[in-house]
Amino acid sequence: MSGLINYLSCGLLWLGMLVKAPDLIRHWRDPYLRVICVLLGLAGACFFLGAPPTVGAINHLSGIPNLAAPLTYASITAYSASSQVLIVYWRGGPHVHRTARRWIVAYALVLVGIAVMFTLGHTPVERRTDLDTYYANTPFTSEMIVLYLSGHLAAVSVTTVSSLRWARQVRGWLRAGLVTLGVGSLFGAGYSLTKFAAVIARWNGRDWTKLGTTVSPAFAGLGAVLIVIGVLIPLAGPRLTQRWQARRTYARLEPLERELDELLTRRALRLPRPRWSSPATRLVWRQTSIHNALGHLDAFFDRALYERTLEAAARTTDDPERAEATAWAAAVAAAVVEERGRDPHLAPVDEPGRLPDRAPGTALLVHIADALALSPLVAAARVRTGTTEGSSRA
């Protein structure tokens, strides 16, 4: 039988573990990161050990028929425990370590029970996919099957209720992760329930083997993938948001940099452009270049123009920040025109009517860029300054 789906799922889960490994190495004392890596590793192990080719290889190499079964059950049980511990650390609280230890001890006892029951049971015929139903009536082996299914069902049920209940109290990426985790745990419960149904049917003399060999694995696979995605969403989501915001802010600043481009080039105020860099690095580069240009224009900012534009913008908008940005945009546009025709070293720093001690903050730059691109007040200020400059030259 092919185990391609199992191996692909295992590979994806272990790839996620490798992606988190550098963070774990840097912060190896963080129990949350340790649990995440363990969860990803055990989820992959469940698929790997449950693949029919792996089952056959383990049984053949060990010389013990069906040894792969308790190993797979043990990985499922350990995976169930790790999901519980993850929820405990995720929520935090005053007794987080004590609660986590209780879950670990409880499932350690389940692991011991699985090992003991398998040792006491008798399973001479190798069954790679339907051991649960084939040995459902075998003493000790049936107890082993019930034990691991009960442990798994208890874990996924608690995880489902806890994550969905908690999701109602939070927002953003955390809520999305909790909902995904809860849905994945619900599918995990489907695995245990369908396995139980097939076993109980065998107890009653009916053959529902297909339920345990086709439906249950589908529930298990989908549930495990959703659980891991739910765990990773709160970790990857904020980073994706930051990258998207940095990229968006970088694009919005383009009109302001374009306005200052000639000055930046002529005065060599622009830093070397970073290549193969993150959106955040490119954003810092653009902001730094803009601040360099604005610092050079300090002596050319016209207070009267700034205040006239601020008053006019305030009459058309109820947003003080937007009005201030429009005033700054007009002052910047006029200063660029004036600086182009004058030597900045001859401009008196303390000349009345200038704004040498003020500069727009970083948060205001995007609004200034928007005003440069859209505001008619800025366009008018640019035209008036250009006309005045041309007349003075004549």
Short mmCIF file of C-alpha atoms in Angstrom, two decimals:
data_model
loop_
_atom_site.label_atom_id
_atom_site.label_comp_id
_atom_site.label_asym_id
_atom_site.label_seq_id
_atom_site.Cartn_x
_atom_site.Cartn_y
_atom_site.Cartn_z
CA MET A 1 0.00 0.00 0.00
CA SER A 2 1.18 3.49 -0.76
CA GLY A 3 1.89 5.87 2.10
CA LEU A 4 2.47 8.90 -0.15
CA ILE A 5 -0.12 11.10 1.58
CA ASN A 6 1.29 10.17 4.98
CA TYR A 7 4.84 10.97 3.92
CA LEU A 8 3.88 14.26 2.27
CA SER A 9 1.98 15.32 5.40
CA CYS A 10 4.91 14.26 7.57
CA GLY A 11 7.33 16.20 5.37
CA LEU A 12 5.27 19.41 5.59
CA LEU A 13 4.97 19.14 9.37
CA TRP A 14 8.66 18.44 9.87
CA LEU A 15 9.47 21.29 7.50
CA GLY A 16 7.48 23.57 9.79
CA MET A 17 9.49 22.23 12.71
CA LEU A 18 12.75 23.01 10.89
CA VAL A 19 11.53 26.54 10.17
CA LYS A 20 10.96 27.07 13.90
CA ALA A 21 14.24 25.40 14.89
CA PRO A 22 16.38 28.59 14.62
CA ASP A 23 14.01 30.42 16.99
CA LEU A 24 14.19 27.48 19.38
CA ILE A 25 18.00 27.52 19.31
CA ARG A 26 18.06 31.25 20.08
CA HIS A 27 15.38 30.99 22.80
CA TRP A 28 15.72 27.41 23.96
CA ARG A 29 14.51 28.31 27.47
CA ASP A 30 11.11 29.37 26.09
CA PRO A 31 8.70 26.51 26.95
CA TYR A 32 6.20 27.77 24.38
CA LEU A 33 8.66 27.36 21.52
CA ARG A 34 9.71 23.94 22.81
CA VAL A 35 6.12 22.74 22.89
CA ILE A 36 5.47 24.05 19.35
CA CYS A 37 8.47 22.17 17.98
CA VAL A 38 7.49 19.03 19.87
CA LEU A 39 3.93 19.33 18.57
CA LEU A 40 5.11 19.65 14.96
CA GLY A 41 7.56 16.77 15.39
CA LEU A 42 5.00 14.44 16.93
CA ALA A 43 2.33 15.35 14.38
CA GLY A 44 4.75 14.37 11.63
CA ALA A 45 5.70 11.20 13.50
CA CYS A 46 2.03 10.14 13.66
CA PHE A 47 1.80 10.26 9.86
CA PHE A 48 5.20 8.64 9.36
CA LEU A 49 4.61 5.74 11.75
CA GLY A 50 1.06 5.23 10.50
CA ALA A 51 2.07 4.85 6.84
CA PRO A 52 1.62 1.20 5.74
CA PRO A 53 5.17 0.91 4.34
CA THR A 54 6.59 2.19 7.64
CA VAL A 55 4.38 -0.22 9.59
CA GLY A 56 5.63 -3.13 7.52
CA ALA A 57 9.27 -2.05 7.86
CA ILE A 58 9.07 -1.71 11.66
CA ASN A 59 7.38 -5.07 12.06
CA HIS A 60 9.88 -6.77 9.75
CA LEU A 61 13.02 -5.22 11.25
CA SER A 62 11.92 -5.81 14.84
CA GLY A 63 10.68 -9.34 14.23
CA ILE A 64 7.64 -8.54 16.39
CA PRO A 65 4.28 -8.67 14.60
CA ASN A 66 2.42 -5.38 14.91
CA LEU A 67 5.07 -3.57 16.97
CA ALA A 68 4.36 -0.53 14.82
CA ALA A 69 0.85 -0.33 16.33
CA PRO A 70 1.82 0.63 19.90
CA LEU A 71 4.51 2.96 18.52
CA THR A 72 1.90 4.74 16.41
CA TYR A 73 -0.54 4.84 19.31
CA ALA A 74 2.19 6.22 21.54
CA SER A 75 2.97 9.00 19.06
CA ILE A 76 -0.73 9.87 18.81
CA THR A 77 -0.98 9.95 22.60
CA ALA A 78 2.14 12.10 22.96
CA TYR A 79 0.83 14.41 20.24
CA SER A 80 -2.45 14.72 22.15
CA ALA A 81 -0.56 15.61 25.32
CA SER A 82 1.55 18.22 23.54
CA SER A 83 -1.56 19.93 22.16
CA GLN A 84 -2.92 20.18 25.69
CA VAL A 85 0.33 21.55 27.05
CA LEU A 86 0.45 24.07 24.21
CA ILE A 87 -2.99 25.39 25.12
CA VAL A 88 -1.89 25.67 28.75
CA TYR A 89 1.20 27.72 27.85
CA TRP A 90 -0.73 29.71 25.28
CA ARG A 91 -3.25 30.91 27.85
CA GLY A 92 -0.70 31.38 30.62
CA GLY A 93 -1.75 32.04 34.19
CA PRO A 94 -0.36 31.65 37.70
CA HIS A 95 -0.26 27.83 37.68
CA VAL A 96 0.74 27.20 34.07
CA HIS A 97 3.72 24.95 34.85
CA ARG A 98 1.77 22.88 37.37
CA THR A 99 -1.11 22.37 34.95
CA ALA A 100 1.27 21.41 32.14
CA ARG A 101 3.00 18.87 34.39
CA ARG A 102 -0.36 17.30 35.27
CA TRP A 103 -1.17 16.78 31.59
CA ILE A 104 2.28 15.35 30.95
CA VAL A 105 2.02 12.93 33.89
CA ALA A 106 -1.50 11.85 32.90
CA TYR A 107 -0.49 11.01 29.33
CA ALA A 108 2.74 9.40 30.48
CA LEU A 109 0.54 6.95 32.38
CA VAL A 110 -1.44 6.35 29.20
CA LEU A 111 1.82 5.59 27.36
CA VAL A 112 2.81 3.11 30.06
CA GLY A 113 -0.63 1.51 29.82
CA ILE A 114 -0.29 1.12 26.04
CA ALA A 115 3.10 -0.59 26.43
CA VAL A 116 1.84 -2.91 29.17
CA MET A 117 -1.33 -3.89 27.32
CA PHE A 118 0.56 -4.62 24.11
CA THR A 119 3.03 -6.79 26.01
CA LEU A 120 0.24 -8.76 27.68
CA GLY A 121 -1.82 -9.07 24.51
CA HIS A 122 -1.38 -11.60 21.73
CA THR A 123 -1.28 -10.28 18.15
CA PRO A 124 0.45 -12.90 15.97
CA VAL A 125 -1.07 -11.83 12.63
CA GLU A 126 0.33 -8.64 11.14
CA ARG A 127 -2.35 -6.04 10.39
CA ARG A 128 -1.04 -2.85 8.79
CA THR A 129 -4.25 -0.83 8.55
CA ASP A 130 -7.05 -2.54 10.49
CA LEU A 131 -5.44 -3.76 13.72
CA ASP A 132 -8.05 -1.87 15.77
CA THR A 133 -10.98 -3.83 14.42
CA TYR A 134 -9.13 -7.12 13.78
CA TYR A 135 -8.06 -7.43 17.43
CA ALA A 136 -11.06 -5.59 18.93
CA ASN A 137 -12.07 -8.73 20.88
CA THR A 138 -8.56 -9.82 21.90
CA PRO A 139 -7.86 -9.54 25.64
CA PHE A 140 -5.49 -6.73 26.63
CA THR A 141 -5.11 -5.62 23.01
CA SER A 142 -8.68 -4.34 22.99
CA GLU A 143 -7.98 -2.50 26.25
CA MET A 144 -4.90 -0.93 24.62
CA ILE A 145 -7.01 0.25 21.71
CA VAL A 146 -9.68 1.73 23.99
CA LEU A 147 -7.00 3.38 26.13
CA TYR A 148 -5.29 5.24 23.30
CA LEU A 149 -8.57 6.23 21.64
CA SER A 150 -9.96 7.50 24.95
CA GLY A 151 -6.80 9.52 25.61
CA HIS A 152 -6.90 11.03 22.15
CA LEU A 153 -10.63 11.78 22.29
CA ALA A 154 -10.27 13.45 25.71
CA ALA A 155 -7.39 15.63 24.50
CA VAL A 156 -9.03 16.82 21.28
CA SER A 157 -12.36 17.42 23.04
CA VAL A 158 -10.76 19.62 25.70
CA THR A 159 -8.71 21.41 23.05
CA THR A 160 -11.80 22.06 20.94
CA VAL A 161 -13.83 23.49 23.81
CA SER A 162 -10.92 25.52 25.26
CA SER A 163 -9.78 27.05 21.98
CA LEU A 164 -13.25 27.96 20.69
CA ARG A 165 -14.29 29.39 24.06
CA TRP A 166 -11.11 31.43 24.27
CA ALA A 167 -11.52 32.61 20.66
CA ARG A 168 -14.66 34.49 21.71
CA GLN A 169 -12.58 36.65 24.07
CA VAL A 170 -9.79 37.72 21.70
CA ARG A 171 -9.39 39.30 18.26
CA GLY A 172 -7.01 39.36 15.34
CA TRP A 173 -4.53 36.65 14.45
CA LEU A 174 -4.88 34.95 17.81
CA ARG A 175 -8.59 34.49 17.27
CA ALA A 176 -8.03 33.13 13.76
CA GLY A 177 -5.48 30.68 15.12
CA LEU A 178 -7.74 29.53 17.93
CA VAL A 179 -10.70 28.99 15.61
CA THR A 180 -8.54 27.00 13.19
CA LEU A 181 -7.09 25.01 16.09
CA GLY A 182 -10.58 24.31 17.44
CA VAL A 183 -11.87 23.13 14.06
CA GLY A 184 -8.79 20.95 13.61
CA SER A 185 -9.32 19.41 17.04
CA LEU A 186 -12.94 18.76 16.13
CA PHE A 187 -11.78 16.80 13.08
CA GLY A 188 -9.36 14.99 15.40
CA ALA A 189 -12.33 13.98 17.50
CA GLY A 190 -13.85 12.58 14.33
CA TYR A 191 -10.87 10.24 14.04
CA SER A 192 -11.40 8.82 17.53
CA LEU A 193 -15.18 8.59 17.18
CA THR A 194 -15.08 6.74 13.87
CA LYS A 195 -12.43 4.36 15.22
CA PHE A 196 -14.58 3.77 18.30
CA ALA A 197 -17.60 3.15 16.10
CA ALA A 198 -15.73 0.53 14.07
CA VAL A 199 -14.45 -1.20 17.22
CA ILE A 200 -17.86 -1.18 18.92
CA ALA A 201 -19.42 -2.59 15.72
CA ARG A 202 -16.90 -5.45 15.85
CA TRP A 203 -17.85 -6.10 19.49
CA ASN A 204 -21.42 -6.51 18.29
CA GLY A 205 -20.50 -8.85 15.45
CA ARG A 206 -20.60 -6.32 12.63
CA ASP A 207 -17.84 -5.41 10.19
CA TRP A 208 -17.30 -1.63 9.90
CA THR A 209 -13.62 -1.98 9.12
CA LYS A 210 -13.80 0.47 6.22
CA LEU A 211 -14.90 3.17 8.65
CA GLY A 212 -11.65 2.81 10.55
CA THR A 213 -9.38 2.39 7.54
CA THR A 214 -10.72 5.12 5.22
CA VAL A 215 -12.80 7.69 7.12
CA SER A 216 -10.70 7.83 10.28
CA PRO A 217 -7.38 8.55 8.50
CA ALA A 218 -9.06 11.35 6.55
CA PHE A 219 -10.26 12.94 9.79
CA ALA A 220 -6.82 12.50 11.34
CA GLY A 221 -4.94 14.03 8.42
CA LEU A 222 -7.17 17.05 8.04
CA GLY A 223 -7.34 17.57 11.79
CA ALA A 224 -3.56 17.46 12.25
CA VAL A 225 -2.93 19.90 9.41
CA LEU A 226 -5.53 22.35 10.73
CA ILE A 227 -4.16 22.12 14.26
CA VAL A 228 -0.65 22.90 13.10
CA ILE A 229 -1.91 25.77 10.93
CA GLY A 230 -3.83 27.10 13.93
CA VAL A 231 -0.66 26.98 16.02
CA LEU A 232 1.38 28.80 13.38
CA ILE A 233 -1.15 31.52 12.51
CA PRO A 234 -0.56 33.65 15.64
CA LEU A 235 3.20 33.33 15.05
CA ALA A 236 3.29 34.05 11.32
CA GLY A 237 0.30 36.39 11.14
CA PRO A 238 1.81 39.43 12.89
CA ARG A 239 4.96 39.12 10.79
CA LEU A 240 2.92 39.02 7.61
CA THR A 241 0.97 42.06 8.80
CA GLN A 242 4.16 43.96 9.54
CA ARG A 243 5.59 43.13 6.13
CA TRP A 244 2.37 44.16 4.41
CA GLN A 245 2.20 47.42 6.36
CA ALA A 246 5.85 48.19 5.64
CA ARG A 247 5.31 47.51 1.94
CA ARG A 248 2.18 49.65 1.88
CA THR A 249 3.82 52.55 3.75
CA TYR A 250 6.83 52.35 1.43
CA ALA A 251 4.54 52.69 -1.59
CA ARG A 252 2.57 55.56 -0.03
CA LEU A 253 5.79 57.53 0.59
CA GLU A 254 6.70 57.42 -3.10
CA PRO A 255 5.10 60.83 -3.99
CA LEU A 256 7.07 62.53 -1.20
CA GLU A 257 10.36 60.97 -2.26
CA ARG A 258 9.60 61.86 -5.88
CA GLU A 259 9.03 65.48 -4.83
CA LEU A 260 12.45 65.48 -3.14
CA ASP A 261 14.21 63.34 -5.75
CA GLU A 262 16.06 66.14 -7.56
CA LEU A 263 17.29 67.60 -4.27
CA LEU A 264 18.34 64.17 -2.96
CA THR A 265 20.31 63.48 -6.12
CA ARG A 266 21.87 66.92 -6.49
CA ARG A 267 22.96 67.17 -2.86
CA ALA A 268 23.84 63.43 -2.57
CA LEU A 269 21.53 63.08 0.43
CA ARG A 270 20.16 59.66 -0.48
CA LEU A 271 21.71 56.58 1.10
CA PRO A 272 22.65 53.63 -1.15
CA ARG A 273 19.54 51.65 -2.01
CA PRO A 274 19.46 48.32 -0.14
CA ARG A 275 19.14 45.30 -2.39
CA TRP A 276 17.54 41.94 -1.58
CA SER A 277 16.26 43.45 1.65
CA SER A 278 13.05 43.12 3.63
CA PRO A 279 10.15 45.57 3.20
CA ALA A 280 10.97 47.02 6.63
CA THR A 281 14.56 47.74 5.60
CA ARG A 282 13.46 49.41 2.36
CA LEU A 283 10.96 51.49 4.30
CA VAL A 284 13.63 52.71 6.73
CA TRP A 285 15.85 53.58 3.75
CA ARG A 286 13.13 55.69 2.14
CA GLN A 287 12.22 57.39 5.42
CA THR A 288 15.88 58.20 6.11
CA SER A 289 16.33 59.70 2.66
CA ILE A 290 13.23 61.84 3.13
CA HIS A 291 14.38 63.04 6.54
CA ASN A 292 17.78 63.94 5.09
CA ALA A 293 16.09 66.08 2.45
CA LEU A 294 13.72 67.72 4.93
CA GLY A 295 16.63 68.51 7.20
CA HIS A 296 18.36 70.23 4.29
CA LEU A 297 15.18 72.24 3.59
CA ASP A 298 14.80 73.51 7.18
CA ALA A 299 15.89 77.04 6.27
CA PHE A 300 13.40 77.25 3.40
CA PHE A 301 10.13 76.35 5.14
CA ASP A 302 7.77 79.33 4.91
CA ARG A 303 5.84 79.84 8.14
CA ALA A 304 3.25 82.12 6.53
CA LEU A 305 2.53 79.62 3.76
CA TYR A 306 2.35 76.82 6.32
CA GLU A 307 -0.16 78.66 8.49
CA ARG A 308 -2.30 79.84 5.53
CA THR A 309 -2.49 76.30 4.18
CA LEU A 310 -3.19 74.88 7.63
CA GLU A 311 -6.09 77.30 8.09
CA ALA A 312 -7.49 76.56 4.63
CA ALA A 313 -7.17 72.80 5.10
CA ALA A 314 -8.80 72.95 8.52
CA ARG A 315 -11.87 74.52 6.93
CA THR A 316 -12.28 71.61 4.53
CA THR A 317 -11.58 68.70 6.89
CA ASP A 318 -12.34 67.76 10.48
CA ASP A 319 -9.08 65.81 10.73
CA PRO A 320 -6.34 67.95 12.38
CA GLU A 321 -3.62 65.50 11.33
CA ARG A 322 -4.70 65.64 7.72
CA ALA A 323 -4.79 69.45 7.83
CA GLU A 324 -1.29 69.54 9.33
CA ALA A 325 -0.02 67.14 6.68
CA THR A 326 -1.49 69.32 3.92
CA ALA A 327 0.22 72.39 5.40
CA TRP A 328 3.52 70.56 5.56
CA ALA A 329 3.12 69.29 2.01
CA ALA A 330 2.61 72.84 0.76
CA ALA A 331 5.62 74.06 2.74
CA VAL A 332 7.79 71.21 1.40
CA ALA A 333 6.71 71.76 -2.21
CA ALA A 334 7.43 75.50 -1.94
CA ALA A 335 10.75 74.92 -0.17
CA VAL A 336 11.92 72.54 -2.92
CA VAL A 337 11.25 75.19 -5.57
CA GLU A 338 12.91 77.94 -3.55
CA GLU A 339 15.97 75.86 -2.63
CA ARG A 340 16.54 74.95 -6.25
CA GLY A 341 17.17 78.59 -7.10
CA ARG A 342 19.11 79.70 -4.02
CA ASP A 343 22.25 78.76 -2.17
CA PRO A 344 21.05 77.29 1.15
CA HIS A 345 24.24 78.49 2.87
CA LEU A 346 23.16 82.09 2.29
CA ALA A 347 19.73 81.61 3.85
CA PRO A 348 19.67 83.00 7.41
CA VAL A 349 18.73 80.23 9.85
CA ASP A 350 16.92 82.58 12.22
CA GLU A 351 15.16 84.61 9.57
CA PRO A 352 11.69 85.64 10.77
CA GLY A 353 8.90 83.77 9.08
CA ARG A 354 10.85 80.53 8.70
CA LEU A 355 10.37 77.21 10.47
CA PRO A 356 13.93 76.15 11.23
CA ASP A 357 13.12 74.34 14.47
CA ARG A 358 10.27 72.19 13.23
CA ALA A 359 10.16 69.05 11.11
CA PRO A 360 7.33 66.60 10.48
CA GLY A 361 7.48 63.35 12.43
CA THR A 362 7.83 59.97 10.77
CA ALA A 363 4.18 59.10 11.36
CA LEU A 364 3.10 62.22 9.44
CA LEU A 365 5.19 61.51 6.35
CA VAL A 366 2.64 59.22 4.67
CA HIS A 367 -0.09 61.84 5.06
CA ILE A 368 2.24 64.49 3.62
CA ALA A 369 2.88 62.18 0.66
CA ASP A 370 -0.87 61.74 0.17
CA ALA A 371 -1.40 65.50 0.26
CA LEU A 372 1.40 66.07 -2.28
CA ALA A 373 -0.35 63.70 -4.67
CA LEU A 374 -3.96 64.76 -4.10
CA SER A 375 -4.40 68.14 -2.45
CA PRO A 376 -5.28 71.12 -4.67
CA LEU A 377 -3.93 73.43 -1.93
CA VAL A 378 -0.47 71.92 -2.40
CA ALA A 379 -0.70 72.20 -6.17
CA ALA A 380 -1.65 75.85 -5.84
CA ALA A 381 1.23 76.54 -3.45
CA ARG A 382 3.67 74.87 -5.85
CA VAL A 383 2.40 76.99 -8.77
CA ARG A 384 2.52 80.27 -6.81
CA THR A 385 6.05 79.59 -5.58
CA GLY A 386 7.22 78.66 -9.06
CA THR A 387 5.68 81.85 -10.53
CA THR A 388 7.23 84.02 -7.84
CA GLU A 389 10.62 82.38 -8.31
CA GLY A 390 10.44 82.93 -12.05
CA SER A 391 9.52 86.58 -11.62
CA SER A 392 12.38 87.19 -9.18
CA ARG A 393 14.85 85.67 -11.63
CA ALA A 394 13.54 87.87 -14.44
#
